[in-house]
Amino acid sequence: MVPLHRAAASDAWIRETEELAAWLIGPARLSGDAVAVTSGFAQRLTAMGIPLHRLRIGMRVDNPLLTAWGIVWAPETAAEIFTIPHAFLDTSTYIGSPSQHVMETQTWFRQRLDRLEPEDHAVLQELASAGFTDYLGVPVTFGNGIIQAAMFATRHASGFSENHIALIKDLAVPLSAALEAIAMRRSTASLLATFLGEGPAAGVQAGAIRRGDIVETEAAILLTDMRGFTPLSLTASPTHLLATLGRYFEAVVDAVRAEGGDVLKFVGDGVLSIFRVSEGGCPSACAAAVRAVSRVVAAARAEDLPPFVAALHAGSVMYGNIGSRDRLDFTVVGPAVNMVSRLEGIAKATGETVVCSETFAAVLPGTFTRTIGRFELKGLNGEHDVFAVVADQVGHP
């Protein structure tokens, strides 16, 4: 029940407020859709006569790459999801902002935007320049004690009335109830995707969490590895070594994701990725893998990264949960993975940058590869033809 502390509130106003609170706690919470919750909440407020022209809700996320995500709504546009990187917290846009005030002091923020002083924060100045007249920051408290921020803005000449503000305060707890479960699911999904990759993370969320839960799929497989990592690790400072690895990993991950692949594993200085075979068949998956290598080659040149090698193969892979009863790892296994690992060693031994198996070469145009010989591959029977992917052709299948 919403507190009835507004003596001037009409019975209709009280009833609408209670209905909105019930919607937030019930259907909105169960929808699992942050955009629908935010849009529905904002639209219901405006229908009740609150002159709301912008609503921005930011929520912290457990993710090593991002600090927060959220939704911004305006009556003239569709609600949109945004993300905020960790680096944002060190910028002047955040430091001293109303959002920082709300989340770190856990208190409300109110500022008339038509009465600003020159020293007021740039965020407020920008809103005032865009025609907004009043700004309200609301702490939204989740069950784990984390404070989120909901920021309300209006262009109405009189700003928000005391009744408007009282209503918004009354609805802070129901709004928290609607958003918390959604935020927790998104945080879990984000964290899983960061550590497992998009595809495997979706599998885990769908319930593939028991030991032995394995998925088999046809895929193009890419393994990249830095040259000279061992000497570098012996001579470079830890800070320099980790910074170099970070730049290299970022280049590989960005390239793989840009071409629709999944990064499944970091092994030392190696990165194991797959490109699933889908509607376009094996040629399409292999072409995507080659384009990803091309992106890494370009990034390595542009950013003066250490040289690396890449090995490519296509085949059936199995990935899922393996380990002991109380400690699991999500990994990829199978003969195809062994093959690409052996090919990586051939690349280093022959001085080639990008090598591939005969299976992989067979789906590429002939001008894209050249034979570099037949090799015995440890753990694999017989000799195997190994091909170099011609550097000038990388990225153009």
XYZ file of C-alpha atoms in Angstrom:
397
model
C 0.000 0.000 0.000
C 1.337 3.429 -0.966
C 1.504 5.835 2.027
C -1.395 8.257 2.029
C 0.547 11.224 3.392
C -0.687 13.649 0.722
C -3.783 15.124 2.259
C -4.547 17.001 -0.922
C -4.435 13.887 -3.073
C -7.724 12.869 -4.617
C -9.177 9.408 -4.325
C -8.494 8.884 -8.041
C -4.857 9.913 -7.612
C -4.411 7.535 -4.680
C -6.078 4.704 -6.591
C -3.892 5.276 -9.673
C -0.784 5.381 -7.503
C -1.684 2.092 -5.859
C -2.421 0.531 -9.255
C 0.967 1.668 -10.560
C 2.730 0.236 -7.510
C 0.863 -3.059 -7.982
C 1.850 -3.134 -11.662
C 5.517 -2.610 -10.783
C 5.533 -5.333 -8.139
C 3.535 -7.773 -10.257
C 3.417 -7.778 -14.083
C 6.389 -5.457 -14.562
C 8.643 -7.491 -12.273
C 7.638 -10.737 -13.955
C 8.146 -9.379 -17.481
C 11.933 -9.565 -17.247
C 12.136 -6.654 -19.690
C 13.913 -3.554 -18.384
C 12.914 -1.458 -21.385
C 9.227 -2.387 -20.986
C 9.361 -1.662 -17.241
C 10.988 1.738 -17.721
C 8.741 2.759 -20.609
C 5.601 1.519 -18.867
C 6.521 3.278 -15.637
C 7.245 6.572 -17.401
C 4.093 6.424 -19.516
C 1.916 5.695 -16.478
C 3.440 8.630 -14.616
C 2.720 10.997 -17.496
C -0.822 9.641 -17.753
C -1.271 10.617 -14.098
C -0.302 14.178 -14.957
C 3.362 14.197 -13.959
C 5.243 16.303 -16.543
C 8.004 13.767 -17.152
C 10.137 14.386 -20.236
C 13.178 12.243 -19.502
C 13.820 9.211 -17.299
C 17.245 7.655 -16.985
C 17.836 4.631 -14.763
C 21.397 3.411 -14.230
C 22.236 0.091 -12.602
C 25.593 -1.286 -11.564
C 26.692 -4.564 -13.108
C 29.151 -7.282 -12.055
C 31.417 -7.180 -15.068
C 35.176 -6.579 -15.344
C 34.619 -4.543 -18.517
C 31.562 -2.471 -17.569
C 30.571 -0.579 -14.451
C 26.889 -0.055 -15.203
C 24.064 -0.302 -17.682
C 20.677 1.275 -17.847
C 17.744 2.629 -19.806
C 16.984 6.152 -20.959
C 13.410 7.110 -21.919
C 11.880 10.182 -23.517
C 8.279 10.577 -24.743
C 9.349 11.352 -28.305
C 11.710 8.381 -28.722
C 11.805 4.690 -27.875
C 13.586 3.709 -24.664
C 17.180 2.635 -25.217
C 19.659 0.562 -23.246
C 23.097 2.069 -22.600
C 26.292 0.724 -21.044
C 29.018 2.520 -19.089
C 32.679 1.373 -19.065
C 34.763 1.473 -15.891
C 36.834 4.361 -17.261
C 33.747 6.587 -17.104
C 34.022 6.751 -13.306
C 37.248 8.743 -13.650
C 35.793 11.387 -15.948
C 34.451 14.828 -15.114
C 31.094 13.749 -16.526
C 30.649 11.426 -13.546
C 32.722 13.008 -10.783
C 30.537 15.439 -8.881
C 27.473 14.526 -10.935
C 23.966 14.019 -9.576
C 24.267 10.290 -10.313
C 27.411 10.019 -8.201
C 25.690 11.934 -5.426
C 22.671 9.617 -5.408
C 24.628 6.354 -5.539
C 27.399 7.264 -3.129
C 25.439 9.256 -0.531
C 22.259 7.179 -0.884
C 20.243 10.387 -0.705
C 17.870 12.248 -2.988
C 18.958 14.978 -5.368
C 16.834 17.934 -6.503
C 17.899 20.851 -8.629
C 15.904 23.465 -10.495
C 17.650 23.808 -13.847
C 16.409 27.325 -14.518
C 18.296 28.592 -11.460
C 21.785 27.224 -12.058
C 25.027 28.836 -11.022
C 28.080 28.804 -13.312
C 29.831 26.293 -11.034
C 26.990 23.744 -11.180
C 27.880 20.414 -12.772
C 28.152 20.139 -16.563
C 25.421 17.482 -16.692
C 22.971 19.988 -15.215
C 24.146 22.725 -17.560
C 23.614 20.453 -20.578
C 20.100 19.551 -19.452
C 19.275 23.213 -18.919
C 20.570 24.010 -22.413
C 18.236 21.324 -23.779
C 15.238 23.064 -22.226
C 14.800 21.070 -19.027
C 13.686 23.020 -15.974
C 13.779 20.586 -13.052
C 15.831 17.504 -12.151
C 15.228 14.836 -9.534
C 17.540 11.988 -8.552
C 16.057 9.023 -6.711
C 18.064 6.291 -4.924
C 16.691 2.862 -5.846
C 17.879 0.333 -3.270
C 18.278 -3.349 -4.153
C 18.132 -6.164 -1.619
C 21.929 -6.555 -1.582
C 22.294 -2.950 -0.406
C 23.526 -1.624 -3.761
C 22.097 1.786 -4.632
C 20.979 2.440 -8.187
C 19.973 5.841 -9.550
C 16.763 6.896 -11.267
C 16.959 10.417 -12.685
C 13.766 12.321 -13.625
C 13.714 15.525 -15.678
C 10.941 17.832 -16.898
C 10.606 20.766 -19.309
C 7.468 22.064 -17.600
C 7.851 25.734 -16.692
C 6.896 25.092 -13.067
C 9.034 21.979 -12.730
C 7.918 19.108 -10.521
C 5.373 19.946 -7.831
C 5.706 18.681 -4.269
C 2.928 16.186 -4.991
C 4.829 14.909 -8.032
C 7.975 14.431 -5.973
C 6.058 12.749 -3.156
C 4.507 10.296 -5.612
C 7.871 9.423 -7.158
C 9.315 8.851 -3.683
C 6.387 6.585 -2.819
C 7.116 4.481 -5.895
C 10.863 4.054 -5.325
C 10.456 0.725 -3.518
C 8.006 -0.790 -6.044
C 10.337 0.380 -8.841
C 13.230 -1.374 -7.097
C 11.153 -4.568 -6.885
C 10.443 -4.405 -10.617
C 14.045 -3.854 -11.626
C 16.094 -5.904 -9.166
C 15.419 -9.368 -10.581
C 15.981 -8.061 -14.126
C 19.244 -6.389 -13.112
C 20.485 -9.496 -11.312
C 19.782 -11.685 -14.348
C 21.527 -9.236 -16.638
C 24.500 -9.022 -14.286
C 24.780 -12.806 -14.226
C 24.477 -13.032 -17.996
C 27.088 -10.315 -18.482
C 29.541 -11.988 -16.136
C 29.048 -15.410 -17.728
C 29.508 -13.989 -21.227
C 32.706 -12.248 -20.149
C 34.265 -15.445 -18.844
C 32.663 -18.087 -21.082
C 31.723 -16.350 -24.336
C 28.232 -15.509 -25.586
C 27.221 -18.977 -26.799
C 28.452 -21.002 -23.818
C 27.043 -18.418 -21.415
C 23.610 -18.832 -22.977
C 23.923 -22.599 -22.514
C 24.816 -22.269 -18.849
C 21.916 -19.892 -18.258
C 19.615 -22.353 -19.991
C 20.556 -24.980 -17.409
C 23.670 -26.701 -18.781
C 25.436 -26.548 -15.419
C 25.988 -30.176 -14.466
C 29.276 -31.974 -14.892
C 29.175 -33.755 -18.221
C 26.718 -31.349 -19.853
C 28.391 -31.260 -23.267
C 27.306 -29.626 -26.524
C 28.682 -30.899 -29.820
C 28.777 -28.561 -32.777
C 30.468 -28.150 -36.133
C 32.701 -25.120 -36.215
C 35.696 -23.375 -37.655
C 38.333 -23.253 -34.923
C 40.901 -20.519 -34.421
C 43.873 -20.637 -32.067
C 46.127 -17.597 -31.797
C 49.353 -17.448 -29.847
C 52.013 -14.789 -29.288
C 55.534 -15.416 -30.527
C 58.314 -14.930 -28.005
C 56.055 -14.869 -24.978
C 58.415 -16.926 -22.806
C 61.444 -14.609 -23.344
C 59.164 -11.602 -22.804
C 57.880 -13.038 -19.518
C 61.468 -13.448 -18.308
C 62.644 -9.951 -19.201
C 59.628 -7.643 -18.978
C 58.256 -6.193 -15.782
C 54.950 -7.697 -14.604
C 53.189 -4.441 -15.407
C 54.545 -4.338 -18.958
C 53.860 -8.035 -19.501
C 50.243 -7.809 -18.382
C 49.670 -4.623 -20.360
C 51.033 -6.291 -23.510
C 48.904 -9.372 -22.967
C 45.857 -7.205 -22.373
C 46.329 -5.325 -25.648
C 46.883 -8.573 -27.537
C 43.860 -10.298 -25.992
C 41.705 -7.263 -26.686
C 42.708 -7.277 -30.349
C 41.868 -10.979 -30.703
C 38.596 -10.850 -28.767
C 37.350 -7.775 -30.624
C 38.180 -9.418 -33.965
C 36.482 -12.712 -33.113
C 33.330 -11.037 -31.800
C 33.160 -8.717 -34.806
C 32.920 -11.790 -37.053
C 30.338 -13.584 -34.931
C 32.681 -16.007 -33.162
C 32.926 -17.072 -29.537
C 36.115 -16.801 -27.492
C 36.068 -19.959 -25.388
C 39.410 -20.097 -23.648
C 42.507 -18.158 -22.698
C 45.413 -20.565 -22.270
C 48.572 -18.726 -21.240
C 49.127 -16.357 -24.129
C 46.828 -18.340 -26.417
C 43.216 -17.641 -27.338
C 40.893 -20.430 -28.518
C 37.813 -19.372 -30.478
C 35.134 -21.028 -32.561
C 32.841 -19.913 -35.384
C 29.811 -22.165 -35.483
C 28.625 -23.645 -38.757
C 25.121 -22.294 -39.372
C 22.996 -21.418 -42.400
C 25.979 -20.501 -44.542
C 27.627 -23.857 -43.977
C 31.277 -24.585 -43.307
C 32.610 -22.177 -45.989
C 30.866 -19.252 -44.288
C 32.218 -20.187 -40.850
C 35.750 -20.601 -42.200
C 35.540 -17.287 -44.051
C 34.488 -15.572 -40.808
C 37.475 -17.107 -39.018
C 39.857 -15.873 -41.721
C 38.361 -12.385 -41.563
C 38.877 -12.400 -37.806
C 42.548 -13.269 -38.322
C 42.774 -10.427 -40.818
C 41.455 -8.028 -38.192
C 44.017 -9.234 -35.671
C 46.821 -8.831 -38.226
C 45.687 -5.246 -38.914
C 45.389 -4.436 -35.204
C 48.814 -5.903 -34.449
C 50.389 -3.704 -37.113
C 48.501 -0.583 -36.096
C 49.207 -0.976 -32.375
C 52.751 -2.337 -32.670
C 51.849 -5.570 -30.880
C 54.277 -8.488 -30.643
C 54.056 -10.917 -33.580
C 51.650 -13.815 -33.255
C 50.705 -17.018 -35.036
C 47.275 -18.350 -35.880
C 46.081 -21.881 -36.631
C 42.785 -22.733 -38.321
C 40.850 -25.973 -38.605
C 37.241 -27.045 -39.114
C 35.440 -29.942 -37.540
C 33.324 -31.184 -34.688
C 34.022 -29.779 -31.229
C 32.509 -30.550 -27.857
C 32.268 -27.887 -25.201
C 30.703 -27.882 -21.799
C 31.302 -28.619 -18.133
C 34.125 -30.892 -17.088
C 35.904 -31.265 -13.758
C 35.364 -32.712 -10.309
C 32.181 -32.876 -8.266
C 32.785 -29.472 -6.681
C 34.948 -27.669 -9.228
C 33.900 -27.298 -12.868
C 35.457 -25.633 -15.866
C 33.684 -24.723 -19.065
C 36.005 -25.803 -21.846
C 36.196 -27.226 -25.353
C 37.579 -30.654 -26.178
C 37.842 -33.119 -29.040
C 40.154 -34.242 -31.867
C 39.563 -31.010 -33.785
C 40.905 -29.019 -30.852
C 43.969 -31.271 -30.694
C 44.511 -30.700 -34.422
C 44.460 -26.909 -34.184
C 46.831 -27.052 -31.219
C 49.343 -29.090 -33.245
C 48.965 -26.718 -36.195
C 49.875 -23.809 -33.971
C 53.192 -25.549 -33.234
C 53.801 -25.997 -36.973
C 53.219 -22.273 -37.527
C 55.886 -21.415 -34.973
C 58.327 -24.001 -36.320
C 57.976 -22.892 -39.948
C 57.841 -19.151 -39.342
C 54.400 -18.839 -40.938
C 51.906 -16.384 -39.472
C 48.665 -18.173 -40.370
C 48.373 -21.903 -41.087
C 45.415 -24.172 -41.626
C 44.544 -27.820 -42.044
C 43.683 -29.528 -45.313
C 40.050 -29.651 -44.188
C 40.013 -25.888 -43.701
C 41.926 -25.143 -46.918
C 39.484 -27.237 -48.937
C 36.653 -24.734 -48.418
C 38.747 -21.665 -49.326
C 39.469 -20.517 -52.879
C 42.741 -22.026 -54.083
C 44.490 -18.657 -54.261
C 44.101 -18.191 -50.528
C 46.410 -20.993 -49.456
C 49.686 -22.630 -50.377
C 51.067 -25.964 -49.239
C 53.974 -25.806 -46.825
C 54.451 -29.562 -46.460
C 53.346 -32.755 -44.805
C 53.933 -33.096 -41.092
C 53.532 -35.660 -38.364
C 51.359 -34.151 -35.682
C 51.830 -35.442 -32.158
C 48.970 -37.649 -31.035
C 47.427 -37.777 -34.526
C 47.993 -40.713 -36.856
C 49.990 -40.352 -40.064
C 51.229 -37.283 -41.865
C 49.028 -34.308 -42.534
C 49.117 -31.635 -45.218
C 49.493 -28.180 -43.716
C 48.778 -24.968 -45.588
C 49.709 -21.341 -45.112
C 46.987 -18.769 -45.580
C 48.419 -16.232 -48.004
C 48.874 -13.001 -46.074
C 47.719 -10.704 -48.896
C 44.485 -12.652 -49.185
C 43.604 -12.848 -45.514
C 40.175 -11.427 -44.872
C 38.745 -11.596 -48.388
C 36.984 -14.987 -48.794
